[in-house]
mmCIF file with all atom_site columns, C-alpha atoms in Angstrom:
data_model
loop_
_atom_site.group_PDB
_atom_site.id
_atom_site.type_symbol
_atom_site.label_atom_id
_atom_site.label_alt_id
_atom_site.label_comp_id
_atom_site.label_asym_id
_atom_site.label_entity_id
_atom_site.label_seq_id
_atom_site.pdbx_PDB_ins_code
_atom_site.Cartn_x
_atom_site.Cartn_y
_atom_site.Cartn_z
_atom_site.occupancy
_atom_site.B_iso_or_equiv
_atom_site.pdbx_formal_charge
_atom_site.auth_seq_id
_atom_site.auth_comp_id
_atom_site.auth_asym_id
_atom_site.auth_atom_id
_atom_site.pdbx_PDB_model_num
ATOM 1   C CA . UNK A 1 1   ? -10.185 47.560  6.186   1.00 0.00 ? 1   UNK A CA 1
ATOM 2   C CA . UNK A 1 2   ? -11.750 46.558  9.525   1.00 0.00 ? 2   UNK A CA 1
ATOM 3   C CA . UNK A 1 3   ? -14.944 45.609  7.709   1.00 0.00 ? 3   UNK A CA 1
ATOM 4   C CA . UNK A 1 4   ? -13.000 43.377  5.303   1.00 0.00 ? 4   UNK A CA 1
ATOM 5   C CA . UNK A 1 5   ? -11.193 41.632  8.168   1.00 0.00 ? 5   UNK A CA 1
ATOM 6   C CA . UNK A 1 6   ? -14.457 41.186  10.062  1.00 0.00 ? 6   UNK A CA 1
ATOM 7   C CA . UNK A 1 7   ? -16.214 39.779  6.985   1.00 0.00 ? 7   UNK A CA 1
ATOM 8   C CA . UNK A 1 8   ? -13.319 37.375  6.293   1.00 0.00 ? 8   UNK A CA 1
ATOM 9   C CA . UNK A 1 9   ? -13.389 36.175  9.914   1.00 0.00 ? 9   UNK A CA 1
ATOM 10  C CA . UNK A 1 10  ? -17.141 35.591  9.774   1.00 0.00 ? 10  UNK A CA 1
ATOM 11  C CA . UNK A 1 11  ? -16.770 33.572  6.544   1.00 0.00 ? 11  UNK A CA 1
ATOM 12  C CA . UNK A 1 12  ? -13.978 31.430  8.022   1.00 0.00 ? 12  UNK A CA 1
ATOM 13  C CA . UNK A 1 13  ? -15.885 30.798  11.250  1.00 0.00 ? 13  UNK A CA 1
ATOM 14  C CA . UNK A 1 14  ? -19.056 29.966  9.304   1.00 0.00 ? 14  UNK A CA 1
ATOM 15  C CA . UNK A 1 15  ? -17.197 27.535  7.041   1.00 0.00 ? 15  UNK A CA 1
ATOM 16  C CA . UNK A 1 16  ? -15.545 25.824  10.001  1.00 0.00 ? 16  UNK A CA 1
ATOM 17  C CA . UNK A 1 17  ? -18.910 25.510  11.734  1.00 0.00 ? 17  UNK A CA 1
ATOM 18  C CA . UNK A 1 18  ? -20.415 24.065  8.581   1.00 0.00 ? 18  UNK A CA 1
ATOM 19  C CA . UNK A 1 19  ? -17.654 21.493  8.098   1.00 0.00 ? 19  UNK A CA 1
ATOM 20  C CA . UNK A 1 20  ? -19.113 18.162  7.037   1.00 0.00 ? 20  UNK A CA 1
ATOM 21  C CA . UNK A 1 21  ? -17.851 14.782  8.293   1.00 0.00 ? 21  UNK A CA 1
ATOM 22  C CA . UNK A 1 22  ? -18.801 11.231  7.320   1.00 0.00 ? 22  UNK A CA 1
ATOM 23  C CA . UNK A 1 23  ? -17.496 7.974   8.752   1.00 0.00 ? 23  UNK A CA 1
ATOM 24  C CA . UNK A 1 24  ? -16.861 4.851   6.727   1.00 0.00 ? 24  UNK A CA 1
ATOM 25  C CA . UNK A 1 25  ? -15.511 1.321   6.736   1.00 0.00 ? 25  UNK A CA 1
ATOM 26  C CA . UNK A 1 26  ? -13.609 -0.132  3.807   1.00 0.00 ? 26  UNK A CA 1
ATOM 27  C CA . UNK A 1 27  ? -11.910 -3.264  2.539   1.00 0.00 ? 27  UNK A CA 1
ATOM 28  C CA . UNK A 1 28  ? -9.327  -3.618  -0.217  1.00 0.00 ? 28  UNK A CA 1
ATOM 29  C CA . UNK A 1 29  ? -7.564  -6.489  -1.960  1.00 0.00 ? 29  UNK A CA 1
ATOM 30  C CA . UNK A 1 30  ? -4.032  -6.030  -3.326  1.00 0.00 ? 30  UNK A CA 1
ATOM 31  C CA . UNK A 1 31  ? -2.355  -7.800  -6.233  1.00 0.00 ? 31  UNK A CA 1
ATOM 32  C CA . UNK A 1 32  ? 1.210   -7.099  -7.272  1.00 0.00 ? 32  UNK A CA 1
ATOM 33  C CA . UNK A 1 33  ? 4.869   -7.855  -6.661  1.00 0.00 ? 33  UNK A CA 1
ATOM 34  C CA . UNK A 1 34  ? 7.602   -7.239  -4.099  1.00 0.00 ? 34  UNK A CA 1
ATOM 35  C CA . UNK A 1 35  ? 11.293  -6.405  -4.285  1.00 0.00 ? 35  UNK A CA 1
ATOM 36  C CA . UNK A 1 36  ? 13.623  -7.517  -1.499  1.00 0.00 ? 36  UNK A CA 1
ATOM 37  C CA . UNK A 1 37  ? 16.839  -5.550  -0.918  1.00 0.00 ? 37  UNK A CA 1
ATOM 38  C CA . UNK A 1 38  ? 19.312  -7.314  1.366   1.00 0.00 ? 38  UNK A CA 1
ATOM 39  C CA . UNK A 1 39  ? 21.796  -4.433  1.639   1.00 0.00 ? 39  UNK A CA 1
ATOM 40  C CA . UNK A 1 40  ? 21.285  -0.921  0.297   1.00 0.00 ? 40  UNK A CA 1
ATOM 41  C CA . UNK A 1 41  ? 20.498  -1.204  -3.418  1.00 0.00 ? 41  UNK A CA 1
ATOM 42  C CA . UNK A 1 42  ? 21.487  -4.884  -3.688  1.00 0.00 ? 42  UNK A CA 1
ATOM 43  C CA . UNK A 1 43  ? 18.499  -7.053  -4.611  1.00 0.00 ? 43  UNK A CA 1
ATOM 44  C CA . UNK A 1 44  ? 18.203  -10.523 -3.153  1.00 0.00 ? 44  UNK A CA 1
ATOM 45  C CA . UNK A 1 45  ? 18.692  -12.221 -6.535  1.00 0.00 ? 45  UNK A CA 1
ATOM 46  C CA . UNK A 1 46  ? 21.890  -10.291 -7.234  1.00 0.00 ? 46  UNK A CA 1
ATOM 47  C CA . UNK A 1 47  ? 23.144  -11.149 -3.753  1.00 0.00 ? 47  UNK A CA 1
ATOM 48  C CA . UNK A 1 48  ? 22.509  -14.885 -4.242  1.00 0.00 ? 48  UNK A CA 1
ATOM 49  C CA . UNK A 1 49  ? 24.328  -14.854 -7.585  1.00 0.00 ? 49  UNK A CA 1
ATOM 50  C CA . UNK A 1 50  ? 27.264  -12.924 -6.106  1.00 0.00 ? 50  UNK A CA 1
ATOM 51  C CA . UNK A 1 51  ? 27.813  -15.197 -3.109  1.00 0.00 ? 51  UNK A CA 1
ATOM 52  C CA . UNK A 1 52  ? 27.442  -18.321 -5.293  1.00 0.00 ? 52  UNK A CA 1
ATOM 53  C CA . UNK A 1 53  ? 30.341  -17.353 -7.539  1.00 0.00 ? 53  UNK A CA 1
ATOM 54  C CA . UNK A 1 54  ? 31.259  -15.946 -10.967 1.00 0.00 ? 54  UNK A CA 1
ATOM 55  C CA . UNK A 1 55  ? 28.878  -16.752 -13.815 1.00 0.00 ? 55  UNK A CA 1
ATOM 56  C CA . UNK A 1 56  ? 25.818  -17.393 -11.679 1.00 0.00 ? 56  UNK A CA 1
ATOM 57  C CA . UNK A 1 57  ? 22.515  -15.792 -12.636 1.00 0.00 ? 57  UNK A CA 1
ATOM 58  C CA . UNK A 1 58  ? 19.295  -15.649 -10.676 1.00 0.00 ? 58  UNK A CA 1
ATOM 59  C CA . UNK A 1 59  ? 15.956  -15.770 -12.514 1.00 0.00 ? 59  UNK A CA 1
ATOM 60  C CA . UNK A 1 60  ? 12.730  -15.494 -10.546 1.00 0.00 ? 60  UNK A CA 1
ATOM 61  C CA . UNK A 1 61  ? 9.070   -14.587 -10.659 1.00 0.00 ? 61  UNK A CA 1
ATOM 62  C CA . UNK A 1 62  ? 6.964   -13.583 -7.691  1.00 0.00 ? 62  UNK A CA 1
ATOM 63  C CA . UNK A 1 63  ? 3.404   -12.746 -6.751  1.00 0.00 ? 63  UNK A CA 1
ATOM 64  C CA . UNK A 1 64  ? 2.022   -10.580 -3.960  1.00 0.00 ? 64  UNK A CA 1
ATOM 65  C CA . UNK A 1 65  ? -1.525  -10.588 -2.631  1.00 0.00 ? 65  UNK A CA 1
ATOM 66  C CA . UNK A 1 66  ? -2.969  -8.850  0.359   1.00 0.00 ? 66  UNK A CA 1
ATOM 67  C CA . UNK A 1 67  ? -6.131  -7.766  2.107   1.00 0.00 ? 67  UNK A CA 1
ATOM 68  C CA . UNK A 1 68  ? -6.680  -4.722  4.324   1.00 0.00 ? 68  UNK A CA 1
ATOM 69  C CA . UNK A 1 69  ? -9.839  -3.583  6.149   1.00 0.00 ? 69  UNK A CA 1
ATOM 70  C CA . UNK A 1 70  ? -9.964  -0.015  7.457   1.00 0.00 ? 70  UNK A CA 1
ATOM 71  C CA . UNK A 1 71  ? -12.086 2.570   9.259   1.00 0.00 ? 71  UNK A CA 1
ATOM 72  C CA . UNK A 1 72  ? -11.956 6.284   8.519   1.00 0.00 ? 72  UNK A CA 1
ATOM 73  C CA . UNK A 1 73  ? -13.543 9.686   8.334   1.00 0.00 ? 73  UNK A CA 1
ATOM 74  C CA . UNK A 1 74  ? -14.283 11.810  5.267   1.00 0.00 ? 74  UNK A CA 1
ATOM 75  C CA . UNK A 1 75  ? -14.150 15.566  5.905   1.00 0.00 ? 75  UNK A CA 1
ATOM 76  C CA . UNK A 1 76  ? -15.380 18.406  3.683   1.00 0.00 ? 76  UNK A CA 1
ATOM 77  C CA . UNK A 1 77  ? -14.705 22.033  4.713   1.00 0.00 ? 77  UNK A CA 1
ATOM 78  C CA . UNK A 1 78  ? -18.193 23.360  3.957   1.00 0.00 ? 78  UNK A CA 1
ATOM 79  C CA . UNK A 1 79  ? -21.435 21.451  4.469   1.00 0.00 ? 79  UNK A CA 1
ATOM 80  C CA . UNK A 1 80  ? -23.490 24.252  2.880   1.00 0.00 ? 80  UNK A CA 1
ATOM 81  C CA . UNK A 1 81  ? -21.709 23.587  -0.397  1.00 0.00 ? 81  UNK A CA 1
ATOM 82  C CA . UNK A 1 82  ? -22.135 19.850  0.115   1.00 0.00 ? 82  UNK A CA 1
ATOM 83  C CA . UNK A 1 83  ? -25.867 20.390  0.592   1.00 0.00 ? 83  UNK A CA 1
ATOM 84  C CA . UNK A 1 84  ? -26.025 22.139  -2.778  1.00 0.00 ? 84  UNK A CA 1
ATOM 85  C CA . UNK A 1 85  ? -23.632 19.670  -4.424  1.00 0.00 ? 85  UNK A CA 1
ATOM 86  C CA . UNK A 1 86  ? -23.088 16.314  -2.657  1.00 0.00 ? 86  UNK A CA 1
ATOM 87  C CA . UNK A 1 87  ? -19.969 15.746  -4.795  1.00 0.00 ? 87  UNK A CA 1
ATOM 88  C CA . UNK A 1 88  ? -18.039 18.775  -3.445  1.00 0.00 ? 88  UNK A CA 1
ATOM 89  C CA . UNK A 1 89  ? -14.743 18.909  -5.265  1.00 0.00 ? 89  UNK A CA 1
ATOM 90  C CA . UNK A 1 90  ? -12.276 18.637  -2.326  1.00 0.00 ? 90  UNK A CA 1
ATOM 91  C CA . UNK A 1 91  ? -12.355 16.266  0.647   1.00 0.00 ? 91  UNK A CA 1
ATOM 92  C CA . UNK A 1 92  ? -9.800  15.020  3.158   1.00 0.00 ? 92  UNK A CA 1
ATOM 93  C CA . UNK A 1 93  ? -9.867  11.483  4.531   1.00 0.00 ? 93  UNK A CA 1
ATOM 94  C CA . UNK A 1 94  ? -8.098  10.073  7.590   1.00 0.00 ? 94  UNK A CA 1
ATOM 95  C CA . UNK A 1 95  ? -7.972  6.304   7.956   1.00 0.00 ? 95  UNK A CA 1
ATOM 96  C CA . UNK A 1 96  ? -6.772  3.543   10.246  1.00 0.00 ? 96  UNK A CA 1
ATOM 97  C CA . UNK A 1 97  ? -5.858  0.402   8.286   1.00 0.00 ? 97  UNK A CA 1
ATOM 98  C CA . UNK A 1 98  ? -4.987  -3.139  9.306   1.00 0.00 ? 98  UNK A CA 1
ATOM 99  C CA . UNK A 1 99  ? -3.597  -5.479  6.681   1.00 0.00 ? 99  UNK A CA 1
ATOM 100 C CA . UNK A 1 100 ? -1.846  -8.646  5.618   1.00 0.00 ? 100 UNK A CA 1
ATOM 101 C CA . UNK A 1 101 ? 0.520   -9.221  2.693   1.00 0.00 ? 101 UNK A CA 1
ATOM 102 C CA . UNK A 1 102 ? 1.630   -12.596 1.379   1.00 0.00 ? 102 UNK A CA 1
ATOM 103 C CA . UNK A 1 103 ? 4.513   -12.793 -1.080  1.00 0.00 ? 103 UNK A CA 1
ATOM 104 C CA . UNK A 1 104 ? 5.936   -15.877 -2.761  1.00 0.00 ? 104 UNK A CA 1
ATOM 105 C CA . UNK A 1 105 ? 8.819   -15.993 -5.212  1.00 0.00 ? 105 UNK A CA 1
ATOM 106 C CA . UNK A 1 106 ? 10.058  -19.009 -7.176  1.00 0.00 ? 106 UNK A CA 1
ATOM 107 C CA . UNK A 1 107 ? 13.631  -18.590 -8.370  1.00 0.00 ? 107 UNK A CA 1
ATOM 108 C CA . UNK A 1 108 ? 16.334  -20.542 -10.147 1.00 0.00 ? 108 UNK A CA 1
ATOM 109 C CA . UNK A 1 109 ? 20.055  -19.984 -9.668  1.00 0.00 ? 109 UNK A CA 1
ATOM 110 C CA . UNK A 1 110 ? 21.690  -20.919 -12.973 1.00 0.00 ? 110 UNK A CA 1
ATOM 111 C CA . UNK A 1 111 ? 25.245  -21.510 -14.117 1.00 0.00 ? 111 UNK A CA 1
ATOM 112 C CA . UNK A 1 112 ? 25.986  -22.048 -17.830 1.00 0.00 ? 112 UNK A CA 1
ATOM 113 C CA . UNK A 1 113 ? 22.229  -22.432 -18.470 1.00 0.00 ? 113 UNK A CA 1
ATOM 114 C CA . UNK A 1 114 ? 21.985  -25.374 -16.096 1.00 0.00 ? 114 UNK A CA 1
ATOM 115 C CA . UNK A 1 115 ? 19.649  -25.221 -13.094 1.00 0.00 ? 115 UNK A CA 1
ATOM 116 C CA . UNK A 1 116 ? 21.791  -25.552 -9.969  1.00 0.00 ? 116 UNK A CA 1
ATOM 117 C CA . UNK A 1 117 ? 19.405  -24.404 -7.233  1.00 0.00 ? 117 UNK A CA 1
ATOM 118 C CA . UNK A 1 118 ? 15.661  -23.983 -6.929  1.00 0.00 ? 118 UNK A CA 1
ATOM 119 C CA . UNK A 1 119 ? 14.898  -21.237 -4.424  1.00 0.00 ? 119 UNK A CA 1
ATOM 120 C CA . UNK A 1 120 ? 11.470  -20.724 -2.868  1.00 0.00 ? 120 UNK A CA 1
ATOM 121 C CA . UNK A 1 121 ? 10.945  -17.491 -0.941  1.00 0.00 ? 121 UNK A CA 1
ATOM 122 C CA . UNK A 1 122 ? 7.879   -16.917 1.244   1.00 0.00 ? 122 UNK A CA 1
ATOM 123 C CA . UNK A 1 123 ? 7.093   -13.721 3.118   1.00 0.00 ? 123 UNK A CA 1
ATOM 124 C CA . UNK A 1 124 ? 4.185   -13.015 5.490   1.00 0.00 ? 124 UNK A CA 1
ATOM 125 C CA . UNK A 1 125 ? 3.599   -9.438  6.561   1.00 0.00 ? 125 UNK A CA 1
ATOM 126 C CA . UNK A 1 126 ? 1.077   -8.004  9.044   1.00 0.00 ? 126 UNK A CA 1
ATOM 127 C CA . UNK A 1 127 ? 0.832   -4.237  9.343   1.00 0.00 ? 127 UNK A CA 1
ATOM 128 C CA . UNK A 1 128 ? -1.043  -1.269  10.819  1.00 0.00 ? 128 UNK A CA 1
ATOM 129 C CA . UNK A 1 129 ? -1.181  2.044   8.961   1.00 0.00 ? 129 UNK A CA 1
ATOM 130 C CA . UNK A 1 130 ? -2.423  5.585   9.572   1.00 0.00 ? 130 UNK A CA 1
ATOM 131 C CA . UNK A 1 131 ? -3.336  7.011   6.153   1.00 0.00 ? 131 UNK A CA 1
ATOM 132 C CA . UNK A 1 132 ? -4.265  10.459  4.891   1.00 0.00 ? 132 UNK A CA 1
ATOM 133 C CA . UNK A 1 133 ? -5.947  11.054  1.519   1.00 0.00 ? 133 UNK A CA 1
ATOM 134 C CA . UNK A 1 134 ? -6.872  14.099  -0.553  1.00 0.00 ? 134 UNK A CA 1
ATOM 135 C CA . UNK A 1 135 ? -9.944  13.503  -2.741  1.00 0.00 ? 135 UNK A CA 1
ATOM 136 C CA . UNK A 1 136 ? -10.661 15.626  -5.818  1.00 0.00 ? 136 UNK A CA 1
ATOM 137 C CA . UNK A 1 137 ? -14.291 14.947  -6.667  1.00 0.00 ? 137 UNK A CA 1
ATOM 138 C CA . UNK A 1 138 ? -15.576 15.366  -10.212 1.00 0.00 ? 138 UNK A CA 1
ATOM 139 C CA . UNK A 1 139 ? -19.243 14.469  -9.807  1.00 0.00 ? 139 UNK A CA 1
ATOM 140 C CA . UNK A 1 140 ? -19.169 10.683  -9.218  1.00 0.00 ? 140 UNK A CA 1
ATOM 141 C CA . UNK A 1 141 ? -15.496 10.262  -10.216 1.00 0.00 ? 141 UNK A CA 1
ATOM 142 C CA . UNK A 1 142 ? -13.048 10.808  -7.330  1.00 0.00 ? 142 UNK A CA 1
ATOM 143 C CA . UNK A 1 143 ? -9.289  10.877  -8.086  1.00 0.00 ? 143 UNK A CA 1
ATOM 144 C CA . UNK A 1 144 ? -7.135  10.804  -4.953  1.00 0.00 ? 144 UNK A CA 1
ATOM 145 C CA . UNK A 1 145 ? -3.573  10.756  -3.620  1.00 0.00 ? 145 UNK A CA 1
ATOM 146 C CA . UNK A 1 146 ? -2.421  9.685   -0.188  1.00 0.00 ? 146 UNK A CA 1
ATOM 147 C CA . UNK A 1 147 ? 0.370   9.062   2.301   1.00 0.00 ? 147 UNK A CA 1
ATOM 148 C CA . UNK A 1 148 ? 0.645   6.542   5.116   1.00 0.00 ? 148 UNK A CA 1
ATOM 149 C CA . UNK A 1 149 ? 2.894   5.600   8.013   1.00 0.00 ? 149 UNK A CA 1
ATOM 150 C CA . UNK A 1 150 ? 2.703   2.518   10.181  1.00 0.00 ? 150 UNK A CA 1
ATOM 151 C CA . UNK A 1 151 ? 4.337   -0.508  11.737  1.00 0.00 ? 151 UNK A CA 1
ATOM 152 C CA . UNK A 1 152 ? 4.747   -4.006  10.325  1.00 0.00 ? 152 UNK A CA 1
ATOM 153 C CA . UNK A 1 153 ? 5.557   -7.526  11.488  1.00 0.00 ? 153 UNK A CA 1
ATOM 154 C CA . UNK A 1 154 ? 7.214   -9.741  8.862   1.00 0.00 ? 154 UNK A CA 1
ATOM 155 C CA . UNK A 1 155 ? 8.521   -13.291 8.607   1.00 0.00 ? 155 UNK A CA 1
ATOM 156 C CA . UNK A 1 156 ? 10.554  -14.615 5.686   1.00 0.00 ? 156 UNK A CA 1
ATOM 157 C CA . UNK A 1 157 ? 11.386  -18.236 4.857   1.00 0.00 ? 157 UNK A CA 1
ATOM 158 C CA . UNK A 1 158 ? 13.790  -19.341 2.123   1.00 0.00 ? 158 UNK A CA 1
ATOM 159 C CA . UNK A 1 159 ? 14.031  -22.950 0.918   1.00 0.00 ? 159 UNK A CA 1
ATOM 160 C CA . UNK A 1 160 ? 16.892  -24.089 -1.345  1.00 0.00 ? 160 UNK A CA 1
ATOM 161 C CA . UNK A 1 161 ? 16.763  -27.364 -3.252  1.00 0.00 ? 161 UNK A CA 1
ATOM 162 C CA . UNK A 1 162 ? 19.324  -29.005 -5.541  1.00 0.00 ? 162 UNK A CA 1
ATOM 163 C CA . UNK A 1 163 ? 20.155  -32.519 -6.765  1.00 0.00 ? 163 UNK A CA 1
ATOM 164 C CA . UNK A 1 164 ? 23.369  -32.819 -4.760  1.00 0.00 ? 164 UNK A CA 1
ATOM 165 C CA . UNK A 1 165 ? 22.607  -31.434 -1.307  1.00 0.00 ? 165 UNK A CA 1
ATOM 166 C CA . UNK A 1 166 ? 18.870  -31.978 -1.237  1.00 0.00 ? 166 UNK A CA 1
ATOM 167 C CA . UNK A 1 167 ? 16.688  -29.397 0.499   1.00 0.00 ? 167 UNK A CA 1
ATOM 168 C CA . UNK A 1 168 ? 17.533  -26.880 3.190   1.00 0.00 ? 168 UNK A CA 1
ATOM 169 C CA . UNK A 1 169 ? 15.668  -23.897 4.619   1.00 0.00 ? 169 UNK A CA 1
ATOM 170 C CA . UNK A 1 170 ? 16.174  -20.854 6.794   1.00 0.00 ? 170 UNK A CA 1
ATOM 171 C CA . UNK A 1 171 ? 13.843  -18.244 8.257   1.00 0.00 ? 171 UNK A CA 1
ATOM 172 C CA . UNK A 1 172 ? 13.986  -14.822 9.888   1.00 0.00 ? 172 UNK A CA 1
ATOM 173 C CA . UNK A 1 173 ? 11.610  -12.278 11.404  1.00 0.00 ? 173 UNK A CA 1
ATOM 174 C CA . UNK A 1 174 ? 11.778  -8.516  11.187  1.00 0.00 ? 174 UNK A CA 1
ATOM 175 C CA . UNK A 1 175 ? 9.534   -5.808  12.659  1.00 0.00 ? 175 UNK A CA 1
ATOM 176 C CA . UNK A 1 176 ? 9.672   -2.083  12.052  1.00 0.00 ? 176 UNK A CA 1
ATOM 177 C CA . UNK A 1 177 ? 8.186   1.142   10.774  1.00 0.00 ? 177 UNK A CA 1
ATOM 178 C CA . UNK A 1 178 ? 6.955   1.438   7.198   1.00 0.00 ? 178 UNK A CA 1
ATOM 179 C CA . UNK A 1 179 ? 5.496   4.125   4.976   1.00 0.00 ? 179 UNK A CA 1
ATOM 180 C CA . UNK A 1 180 ? 3.295   4.111   1.908   1.00 0.00 ? 180 UNK A CA 1
ATOM 181 C CA . UNK A 1 181 ? 2.318   6.143   -1.140  1.00 0.00 ? 181 UNK A CA 1
ATOM 182 C CA . UNK A 1 182 ? -1.147  5.882   -2.708  1.00 0.00 ? 182 UNK A CA 1
ATOM 183 C CA . UNK A 1 183 ? -2.908  7.056   -5.849  1.00 0.00 ? 183 UNK A CA 1
ATOM 184 C CA . UNK A 1 184 ? -6.152  6.002   -7.475  1.00 0.00 ? 184 UNK A CA 1
ATOM 185 C CA . UNK A 1 185 ? -9.711  6.820   -8.379  1.00 0.00 ? 185 UNK A CA 1
ATOM 186 C CA . UNK A 1 186 ? -13.032 6.153   -6.690  1.00 0.00 ? 186 UNK A CA 1
ATOM 187 C CA . UNK A 1 187 ? -16.500 5.867   -8.150  1.00 0.00 ? 187 UNK A CA 1
ATOM 188 C CA . UNK A 1 188 ? -19.441 6.989   -5.985  1.00 0.00 ? 188 UNK A CA 1
ATOM 189 C CA . UNK A 1 189 ? -21.942 4.259   -6.781  1.00 0.00 ? 189 UNK A CA 1
ATOM 190 C CA . UNK A 1 190 ? -24.494 5.476   -4.219  1.00 0.00 ? 190 UNK A CA 1
ATOM 191 C CA . UNK A 1 191 ? -24.773 7.669   -1.134  1.00 0.00 ? 191 UNK A CA 1
ATOM 192 C CA . UNK A 1 192 ? -23.431 4.756   0.878   1.00 0.00 ? 192 UNK A CA 1
ATOM 193 C CA . UNK A 1 193 ? -21.037 2.895   -1.432  1.00 0.00 ? 193 UNK A CA 1
ATOM 194 C CA . UNK A 1 194 ? -17.895 4.082   -3.232  1.00 0.00 ? 194 UNK A CA 1
ATOM 195 C CA . UNK A 1 195 ? -15.846 1.657   -5.312  1.00 0.00 ? 195 UNK A CA 1
ATOM 196 C CA . UNK A 1 196 ? -12.081 2.089   -5.348  1.00 0.00 ? 196 UNK A CA 1
ATOM 197 C CA . UNK A 1 197 ? -9.318  1.292   -7.840  1.00 0.00 ? 197 UNK A CA 1
ATOM 198 C CA . UNK A 1 198 ? -5.794  2.395   -7.032  1.00 0.00 ? 198 UNK A CA 1
ATOM 199 C CA . UNK A 1 199 ? -2.077  1.778   -6.715  1.00 0.00 ? 199 UNK A CA 1
ATOM 200 C CA . UNK A 1 200 ? -0.079  1.348   -3.534  1.00 0.00 ? 200 UNK A CA 1
ATOM 201 C CA . UNK A 1 201 ? 3.650   1.276   -2.830  1.00 0.00 ? 201 UNK A CA 1
ATOM 202 C CA . UNK A 1 202 ? 4.870   0.398   0.667   1.00 0.00 ? 202 UNK A CA 1
ATOM 203 C CA . UNK A 1 203 ? 8.466   0.723   1.858   1.00 0.00 ? 203 UNK A CA 1
ATOM 204 C CA . UNK A 1 204 ? 9.418   -1.464  4.828   1.00 0.00 ? 204 UNK A CA 1
ATOM 205 C CA . UNK A 1 205 ? 13.007  -0.935  6.037   1.00 0.00 ? 205 UNK A CA 1
ATOM 206 C CA . UNK A 1 206 ? 14.742  -3.996  7.483   1.00 0.00 ? 206 UNK A CA 1
ATOM 207 C CA . UNK A 1 207 ? 17.949  -4.633  9.399   1.00 0.00 ? 207 UNK A CA 1
ATOM 208 C CA . UNK A 1 208 ? 21.408  -3.982  7.876   1.00 0.00 ? 208 UNK A CA 1
ATOM 209 C CA . UNK A 1 209 ? 20.102  -1.409  5.362   1.00 0.00 ? 209 UNK A CA 1
ATOM 210 C CA . UNK A 1 210 ? 17.692  -3.941  3.860   1.00 0.00 ? 210 UNK A CA 1
ATOM 211 C CA . UNK A 1 211 ? 14.286  -3.030  2.482   1.00 0.00 ? 211 UNK A CA 1
ATOM 212 C CA . UNK A 1 212 ? 11.049  -4.699  1.408   1.00 0.00 ? 212 UNK A CA 1
ATOM 213 C CA . UNK A 1 213 ? 9.152   -2.780  -1.284  1.00 0.00 ? 213 UNK A CA 1
ATOM 214 C CA . UNK A 1 214 ? 5.567   -3.882  -1.953  1.00 0.00 ? 214 UNK A CA 1
ATOM 215 C CA . UNK A 1 215 ? 3.883   -2.605  -5.124  1.00 0.00 ? 215 UNK A CA 1
ATOM 216 C CA . UNK A 1 216 ? 0.418   -3.461  -6.342  1.00 0.00 ? 216 UNK A CA 1
ATOM 217 C CA . UNK A 1 217 ? -2.970  -2.442  -7.609  1.00 0.00 ? 217 UNK A CA 1
ATOM 218 C CA . UNK A 1 218 ? -5.851  -2.208  -5.138  1.00 0.00 ? 218 UNK A CA 1
ATOM 219 C CA . UNK A 1 219 ? -9.491  -3.106  -5.610  1.00 0.00 ? 219 UNK A CA 1
ATOM 220 C CA . UNK A 1 220 ? -12.050 -2.369  -2.936  1.00 0.00 ? 220 UNK A CA 1
ATOM 221 C CA . UNK A 1 221 ? -14.993 -0.397  -1.647  1.00 0.00 ? 221 UNK A CA 1
ATOM 222 C CA . UNK A 1 222 ? -15.899 2.119   1.051   1.00 0.00 ? 222 UNK A CA 1
ATOM 223 C CA . UNK A 1 223 ? -19.219 2.070   2.893   1.00 0.00 ? 223 UNK A CA 1
ATOM 224 C CA . UNK A 1 224 ? -20.565 5.093   4.763   1.00 0.00 ? 224 UNK A CA 1
ATOM 225 C CA . UNK A 1 225 ? -21.745 4.381   8.305   1.00 0.00 ? 225 UNK A CA 1
#
């Protein structure tokens, strides 16, 4: 029994000593949509229709784009295995990310199929995230999942225009913690470059039980340094 424990300890110590770490920089572009909750589960469009009166309906379409550079480290538990197979099946990545999201939504508040208000919503969002990823490498194909937590700085501006009252606008700022969920797949193009295609969903709580939810696909690349 003592020999088994000793052998296990030697293997663990050897693996830890042989742990393999790479550092990288990355950049990603995001394309998607956002949902704005003004109070609990109440979406902004439903809220506008409710406060306007019975029979009002809100129709809108929006577009989200963003960009986010990052720096990180890629850790494999055993460099001896990596030396035999540079695409070792399991890696962990830790990453610091800085990003910007821009969301714009064009909406129409209708009553009896007549356009009563044109509503333009703009949202700018700067954020910092600490992300953790688990990579499952299958030769050059690298599926992954991840979690992130961070802090964001957002500013929203809403402009309302109609034929009777003309145009009016209002704005507000909101800062706070946010968290994200990630999933995707990488392709190891070379020893230095890995291309990335994935999905991201960020939850950004706001005041009075509000919430901004950003969803989108991500395109980018990682470069070993």
